[in-house]
CSV table of C-alpha atoms and ligand atoms in Angstrom, one decimal:
chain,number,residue,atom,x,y,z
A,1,UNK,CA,35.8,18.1,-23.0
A,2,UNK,CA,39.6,17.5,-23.1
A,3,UNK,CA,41.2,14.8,-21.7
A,4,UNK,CA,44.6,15.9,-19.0
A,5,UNK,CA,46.6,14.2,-16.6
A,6,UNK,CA,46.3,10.2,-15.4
A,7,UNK,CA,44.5,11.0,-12.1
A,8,UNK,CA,45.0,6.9,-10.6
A,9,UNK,CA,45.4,3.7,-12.6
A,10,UNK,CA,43.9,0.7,-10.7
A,11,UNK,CA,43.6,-2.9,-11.9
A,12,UNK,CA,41.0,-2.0,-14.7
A,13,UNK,CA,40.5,1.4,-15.4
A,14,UNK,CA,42.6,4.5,-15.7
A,15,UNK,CA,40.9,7.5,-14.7
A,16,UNK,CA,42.0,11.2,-16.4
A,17,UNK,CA,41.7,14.8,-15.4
A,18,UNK,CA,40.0,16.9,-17.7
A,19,UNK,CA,39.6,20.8,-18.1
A,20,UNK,CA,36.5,20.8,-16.1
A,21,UNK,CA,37.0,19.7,-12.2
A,22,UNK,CA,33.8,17.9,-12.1
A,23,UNK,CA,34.5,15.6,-14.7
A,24,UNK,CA,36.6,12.6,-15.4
A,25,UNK,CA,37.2,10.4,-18.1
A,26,UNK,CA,37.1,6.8,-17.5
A,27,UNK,CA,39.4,4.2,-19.4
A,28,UNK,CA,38.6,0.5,-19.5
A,29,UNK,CA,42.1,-1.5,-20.1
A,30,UNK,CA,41.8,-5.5,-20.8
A,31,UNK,CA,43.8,-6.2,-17.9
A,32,UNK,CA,42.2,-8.9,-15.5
A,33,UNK,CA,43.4,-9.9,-12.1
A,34,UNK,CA,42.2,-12.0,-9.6
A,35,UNK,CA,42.7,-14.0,-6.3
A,36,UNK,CA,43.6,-10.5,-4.7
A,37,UNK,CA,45.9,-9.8,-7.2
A,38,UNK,CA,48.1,-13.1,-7.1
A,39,UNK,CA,46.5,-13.5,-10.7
A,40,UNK,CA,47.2,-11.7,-13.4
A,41,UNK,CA,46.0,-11.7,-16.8
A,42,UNK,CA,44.4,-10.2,-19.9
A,43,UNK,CA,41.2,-10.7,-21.5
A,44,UNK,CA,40.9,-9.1,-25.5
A,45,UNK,CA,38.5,-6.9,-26.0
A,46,UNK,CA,37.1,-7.1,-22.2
A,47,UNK,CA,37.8,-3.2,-21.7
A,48,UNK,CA,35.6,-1.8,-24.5
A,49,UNK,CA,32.6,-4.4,-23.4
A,50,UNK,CA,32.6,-3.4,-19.7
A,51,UNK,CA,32.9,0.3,-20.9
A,52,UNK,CA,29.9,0.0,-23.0
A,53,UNK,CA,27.6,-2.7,-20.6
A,54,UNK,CA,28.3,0.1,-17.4
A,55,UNK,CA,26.9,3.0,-19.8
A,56,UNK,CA,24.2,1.3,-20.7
A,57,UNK,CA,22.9,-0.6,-17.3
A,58,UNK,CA,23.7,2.7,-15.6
A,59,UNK,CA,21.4,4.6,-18.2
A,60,UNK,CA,18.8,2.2,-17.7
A,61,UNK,CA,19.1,2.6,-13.7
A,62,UNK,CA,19.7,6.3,-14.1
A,63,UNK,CA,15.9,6.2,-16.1
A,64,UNK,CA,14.8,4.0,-13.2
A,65,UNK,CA,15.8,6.8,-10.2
A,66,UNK,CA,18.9,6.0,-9.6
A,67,UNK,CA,22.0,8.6,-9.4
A,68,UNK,CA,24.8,7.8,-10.9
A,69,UNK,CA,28.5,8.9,-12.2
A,70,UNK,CA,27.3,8.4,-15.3
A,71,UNK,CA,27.4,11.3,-18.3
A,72,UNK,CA,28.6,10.3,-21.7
A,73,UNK,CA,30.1,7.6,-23.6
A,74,UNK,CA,33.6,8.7,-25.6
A,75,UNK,CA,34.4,5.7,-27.2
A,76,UNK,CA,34.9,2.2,-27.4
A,77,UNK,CA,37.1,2.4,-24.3
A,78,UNK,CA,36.4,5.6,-22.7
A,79,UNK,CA,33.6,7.4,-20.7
A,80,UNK,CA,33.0,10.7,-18.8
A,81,UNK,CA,32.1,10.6,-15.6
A,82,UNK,CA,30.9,13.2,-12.7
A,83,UNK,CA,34.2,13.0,-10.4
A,84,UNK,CA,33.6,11.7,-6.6
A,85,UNK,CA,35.2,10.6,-4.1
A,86,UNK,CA,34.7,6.6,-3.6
A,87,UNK,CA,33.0,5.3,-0.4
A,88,UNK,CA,35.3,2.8,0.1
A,89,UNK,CA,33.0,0.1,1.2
A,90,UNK,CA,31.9,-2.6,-1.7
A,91,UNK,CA,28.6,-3.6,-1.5
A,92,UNK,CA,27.8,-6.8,-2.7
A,93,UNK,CA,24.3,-8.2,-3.3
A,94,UNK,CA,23.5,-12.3,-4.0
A,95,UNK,CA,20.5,-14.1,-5.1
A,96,UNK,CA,22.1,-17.3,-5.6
A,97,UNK,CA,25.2,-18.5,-3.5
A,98,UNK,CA,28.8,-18.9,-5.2
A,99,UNK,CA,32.1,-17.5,-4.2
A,100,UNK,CA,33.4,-16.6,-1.3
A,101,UNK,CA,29.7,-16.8,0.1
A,102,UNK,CA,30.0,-20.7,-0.6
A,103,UNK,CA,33.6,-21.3,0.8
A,104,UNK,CA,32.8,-19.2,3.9
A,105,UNK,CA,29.7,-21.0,5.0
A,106,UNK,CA,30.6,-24.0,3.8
A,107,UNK,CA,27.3,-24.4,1.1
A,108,UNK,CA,27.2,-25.4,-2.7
A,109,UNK,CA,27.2,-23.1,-5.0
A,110,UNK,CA,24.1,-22.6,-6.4
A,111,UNK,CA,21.6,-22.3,-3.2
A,112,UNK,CA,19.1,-20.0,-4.3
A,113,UNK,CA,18.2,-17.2,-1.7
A,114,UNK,CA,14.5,-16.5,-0.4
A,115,UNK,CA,16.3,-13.0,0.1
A,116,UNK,CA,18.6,-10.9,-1.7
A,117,UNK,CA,21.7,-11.1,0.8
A,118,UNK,CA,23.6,-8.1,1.3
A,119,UNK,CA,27.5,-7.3,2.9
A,120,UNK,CA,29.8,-4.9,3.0
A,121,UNK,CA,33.4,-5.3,2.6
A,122,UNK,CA,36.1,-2.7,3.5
A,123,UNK,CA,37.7,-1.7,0.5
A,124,UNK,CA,41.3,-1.7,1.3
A,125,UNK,CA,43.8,-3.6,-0.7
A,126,UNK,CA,46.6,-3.8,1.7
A,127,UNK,CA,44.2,-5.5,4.5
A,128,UNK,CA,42.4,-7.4,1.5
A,129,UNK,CA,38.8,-5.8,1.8
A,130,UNK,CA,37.6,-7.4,4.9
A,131,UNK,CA,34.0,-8.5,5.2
A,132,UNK,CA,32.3,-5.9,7.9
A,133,UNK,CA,29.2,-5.1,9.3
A,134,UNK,CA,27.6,-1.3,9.4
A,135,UNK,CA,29.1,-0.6,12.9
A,136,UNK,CA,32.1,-1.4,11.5
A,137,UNK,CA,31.9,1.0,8.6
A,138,UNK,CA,30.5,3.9,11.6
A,139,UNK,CA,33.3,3.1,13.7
A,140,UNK,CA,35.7,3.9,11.1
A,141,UNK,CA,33.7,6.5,9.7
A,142,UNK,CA,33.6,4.9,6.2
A,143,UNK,CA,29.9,6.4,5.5
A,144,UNK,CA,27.2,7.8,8.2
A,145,UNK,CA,24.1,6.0,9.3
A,146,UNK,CA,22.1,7.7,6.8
A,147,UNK,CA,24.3,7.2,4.2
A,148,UNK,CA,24.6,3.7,5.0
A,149,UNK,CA,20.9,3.2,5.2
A,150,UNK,CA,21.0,5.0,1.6
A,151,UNK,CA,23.6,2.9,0.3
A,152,UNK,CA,21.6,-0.6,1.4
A,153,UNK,CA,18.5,0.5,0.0
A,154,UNK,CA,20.0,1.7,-3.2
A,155,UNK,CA,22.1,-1.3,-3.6
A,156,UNK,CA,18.8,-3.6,-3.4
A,157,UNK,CA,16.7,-1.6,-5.7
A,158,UNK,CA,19.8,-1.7,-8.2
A,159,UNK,CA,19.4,-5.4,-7.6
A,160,UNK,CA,15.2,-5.6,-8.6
A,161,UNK,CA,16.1,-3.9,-11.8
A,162,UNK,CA,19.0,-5.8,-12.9
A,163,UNK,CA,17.8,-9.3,-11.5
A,164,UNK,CA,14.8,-8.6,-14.1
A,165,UNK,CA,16.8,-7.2,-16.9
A,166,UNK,CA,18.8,-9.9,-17.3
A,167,UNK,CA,16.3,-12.4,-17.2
A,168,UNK,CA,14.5,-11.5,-20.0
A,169,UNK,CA,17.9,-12.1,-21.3
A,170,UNK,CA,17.7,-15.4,-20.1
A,171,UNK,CA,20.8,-14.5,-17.8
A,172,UNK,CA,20.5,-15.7,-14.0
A,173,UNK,CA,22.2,-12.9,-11.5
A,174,UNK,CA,23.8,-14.9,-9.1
A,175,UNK,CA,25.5,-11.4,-7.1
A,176,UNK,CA,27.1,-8.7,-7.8
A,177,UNK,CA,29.6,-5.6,-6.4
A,178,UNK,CA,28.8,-1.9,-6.2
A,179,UNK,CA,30.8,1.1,-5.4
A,180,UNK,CA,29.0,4.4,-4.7
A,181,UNK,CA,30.9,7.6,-4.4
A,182,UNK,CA,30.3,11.4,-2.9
A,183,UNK,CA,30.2,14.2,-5.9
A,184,UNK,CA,32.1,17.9,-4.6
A,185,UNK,CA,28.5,18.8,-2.8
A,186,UNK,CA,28.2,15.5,-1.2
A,187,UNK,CA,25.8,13.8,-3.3
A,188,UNK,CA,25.9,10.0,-3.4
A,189,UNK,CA,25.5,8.1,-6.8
A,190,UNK,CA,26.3,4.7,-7.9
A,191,UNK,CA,29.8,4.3,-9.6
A,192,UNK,CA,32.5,2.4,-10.6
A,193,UNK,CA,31.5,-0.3,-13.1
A,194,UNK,CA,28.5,-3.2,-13.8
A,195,UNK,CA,30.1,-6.1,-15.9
A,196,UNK,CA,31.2,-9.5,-16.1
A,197,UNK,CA,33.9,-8.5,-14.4
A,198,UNK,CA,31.6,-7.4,-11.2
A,199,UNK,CA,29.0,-9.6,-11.3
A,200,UNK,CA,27.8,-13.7,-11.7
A,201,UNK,CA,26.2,-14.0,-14.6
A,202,UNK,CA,25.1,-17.6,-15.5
A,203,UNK,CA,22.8,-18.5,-18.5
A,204,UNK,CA,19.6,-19.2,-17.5
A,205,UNK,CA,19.1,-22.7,-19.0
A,206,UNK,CA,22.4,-24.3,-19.1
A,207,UNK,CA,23.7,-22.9,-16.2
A,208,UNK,CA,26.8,-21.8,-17.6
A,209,UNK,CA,29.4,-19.7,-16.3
A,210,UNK,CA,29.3,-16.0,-18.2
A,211,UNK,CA,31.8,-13.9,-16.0
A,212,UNK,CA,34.9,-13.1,-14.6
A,213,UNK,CA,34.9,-17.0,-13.2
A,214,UNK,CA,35.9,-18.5,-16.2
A,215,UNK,CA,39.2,-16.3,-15.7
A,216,UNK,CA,39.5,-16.3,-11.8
A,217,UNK,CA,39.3,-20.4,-12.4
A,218,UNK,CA,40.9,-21.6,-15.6
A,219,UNK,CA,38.0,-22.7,-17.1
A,220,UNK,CA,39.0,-21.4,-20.6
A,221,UNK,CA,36.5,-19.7,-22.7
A,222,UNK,CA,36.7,-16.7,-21.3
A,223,UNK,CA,36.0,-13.6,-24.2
A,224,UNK,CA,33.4,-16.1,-25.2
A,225,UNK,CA,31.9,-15.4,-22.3
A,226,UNK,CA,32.6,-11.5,-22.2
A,227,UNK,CA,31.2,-11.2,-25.9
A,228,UNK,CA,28.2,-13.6,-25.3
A,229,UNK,CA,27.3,-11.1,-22.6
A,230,UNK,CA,27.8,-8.6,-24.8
A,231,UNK,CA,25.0,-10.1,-27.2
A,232,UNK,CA,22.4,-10.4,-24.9
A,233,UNK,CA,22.8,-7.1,-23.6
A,234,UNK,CA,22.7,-5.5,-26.9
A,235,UNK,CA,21.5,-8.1,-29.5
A,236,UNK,CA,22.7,-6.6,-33.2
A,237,UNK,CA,22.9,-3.1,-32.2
B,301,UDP,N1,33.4,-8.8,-6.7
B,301,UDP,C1,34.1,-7.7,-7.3
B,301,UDP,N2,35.3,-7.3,-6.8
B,301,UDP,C2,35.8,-7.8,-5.7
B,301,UDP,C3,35.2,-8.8,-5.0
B,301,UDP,C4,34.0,-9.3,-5.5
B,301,UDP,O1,33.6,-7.2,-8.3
B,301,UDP,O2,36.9,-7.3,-5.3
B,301,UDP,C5,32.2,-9.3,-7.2
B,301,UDP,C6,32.3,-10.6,-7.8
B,301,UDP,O3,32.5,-10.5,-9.2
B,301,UDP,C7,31.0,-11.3,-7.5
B,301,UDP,C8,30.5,-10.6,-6.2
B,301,UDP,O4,31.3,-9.4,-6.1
B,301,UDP,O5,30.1,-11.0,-8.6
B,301,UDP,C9,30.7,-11.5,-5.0
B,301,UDP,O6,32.1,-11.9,-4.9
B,301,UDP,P1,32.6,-12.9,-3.8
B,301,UDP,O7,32.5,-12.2,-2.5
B,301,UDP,O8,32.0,-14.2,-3.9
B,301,UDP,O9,34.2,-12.9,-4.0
B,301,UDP,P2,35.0,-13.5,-5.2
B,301,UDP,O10,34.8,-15.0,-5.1
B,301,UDP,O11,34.5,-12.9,-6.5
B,301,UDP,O12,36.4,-13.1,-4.9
């Protein structure tokens, strides 16, 4: 497959044409940003461990039933995709609370949920993703009903399977973001990316931060954290 034109460069990832309209290739950069954009930032050697932790947690859900944009890994940095267009609703699942779940309702982080919780936000940069409900999303005609009702049920079986991944890696899934997006015929599959950079990860015993957090907050220590990741995902391999 040959890579052509730069498609869209977001904060992340660049995304490339190629010679077959189906397909694009994916390219993780090491650029980090945070606090809806205000922070800006780079984190070596971030890009080719997000590239290669998506592939393989998208493998493992693809083997588990789920669809996703998933086709083949390039390189270090780069990876073909099936083109869609991206609901633009993020869908973001917690266990635990932390974030902007804790500041908004005014709880500690750390609360462990009876319940996975699930939200949507708006994905729209200039009105900085507001949090909204699935009316919302119909009103605007973001997804249909049944799409909607897809998504959710998707999004929490994604959840099952990586909550008990990453325990056997001693890793504690606090929450996490998903995109999904609509292939030419109108299929939905997961996309976009499952990393540190998209989800809490926080060692099981300690308690210690292993994501994006250590960036978003200054708390230093933050490829440590990308590469430890990296080692419990893939050990020596
Ligand atoms: N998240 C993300 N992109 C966003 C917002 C959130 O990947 O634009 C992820 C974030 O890494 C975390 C989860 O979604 O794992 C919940 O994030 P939260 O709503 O607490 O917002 P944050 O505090 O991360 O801005």
């Amino acid at each position: 497959m040959e890579k052509r034109e730069l498609l869209y460069e977001g904060k992340a990832k660049k995304v490339y044409a190629t010679d077959d309209p189906a397909f694009v290739i994916v390219s993780y950069k090491d650029d980090a940003t945070a606090l809806d954009g205000l922070k800006k930032g780079s984190i070596l050697g971030k890009g080719a461990i997000n590239n290669r932790m998506t592939n393989r947690l998208m493998q493992l859900l693809g083997e588990q039933g789920i669809p996703t944009h998933f086709v083949r890994e390039l390189s270090d940095r780069e990876t073909v995709v099936r083109k869609v267009r991206i609901v633009p609703l993020e869908v973001i699942v917690r266990n635990i609370s932390a974030g902007h779940f804790a500041s908004r309702y005014g709880v500690a982080e750390g609360m462990v949920f009876d319940e996975p919780t699930l939200e949507f936000s708006y994905k729209n940069d200039d009105l900085h993703d507001p949090l909204l409900n699935d009316s919302h999303a119909l009103a605007l005609k973001l997804a249909t009903r049944e799409e909607i009702d897809w998504i959710r049920a998707c999004a929490l079986r994604v959840n099952e399977l990586l909550k008990a991944y990453f325990l056997e890696r001693n890793i504690r899934l606090v929450d996490f973001k998903l995109e999904f997006g609509k292939t030419a015929d109108g299929t939905l599959v997961l996309a976009d990316e499952i990393s540190p950079d998209t989800c809490r990860f926080w060692d099981a015993t300690t308690g210690e931060k292993l994501d994006k957090d250590r960036f978003r907050r200054d708390m230093g220590g933050v490829e440590e954290a990308y590469s430890e990741m990296s080692k419990r995902v893939f050990g020596g391999e």
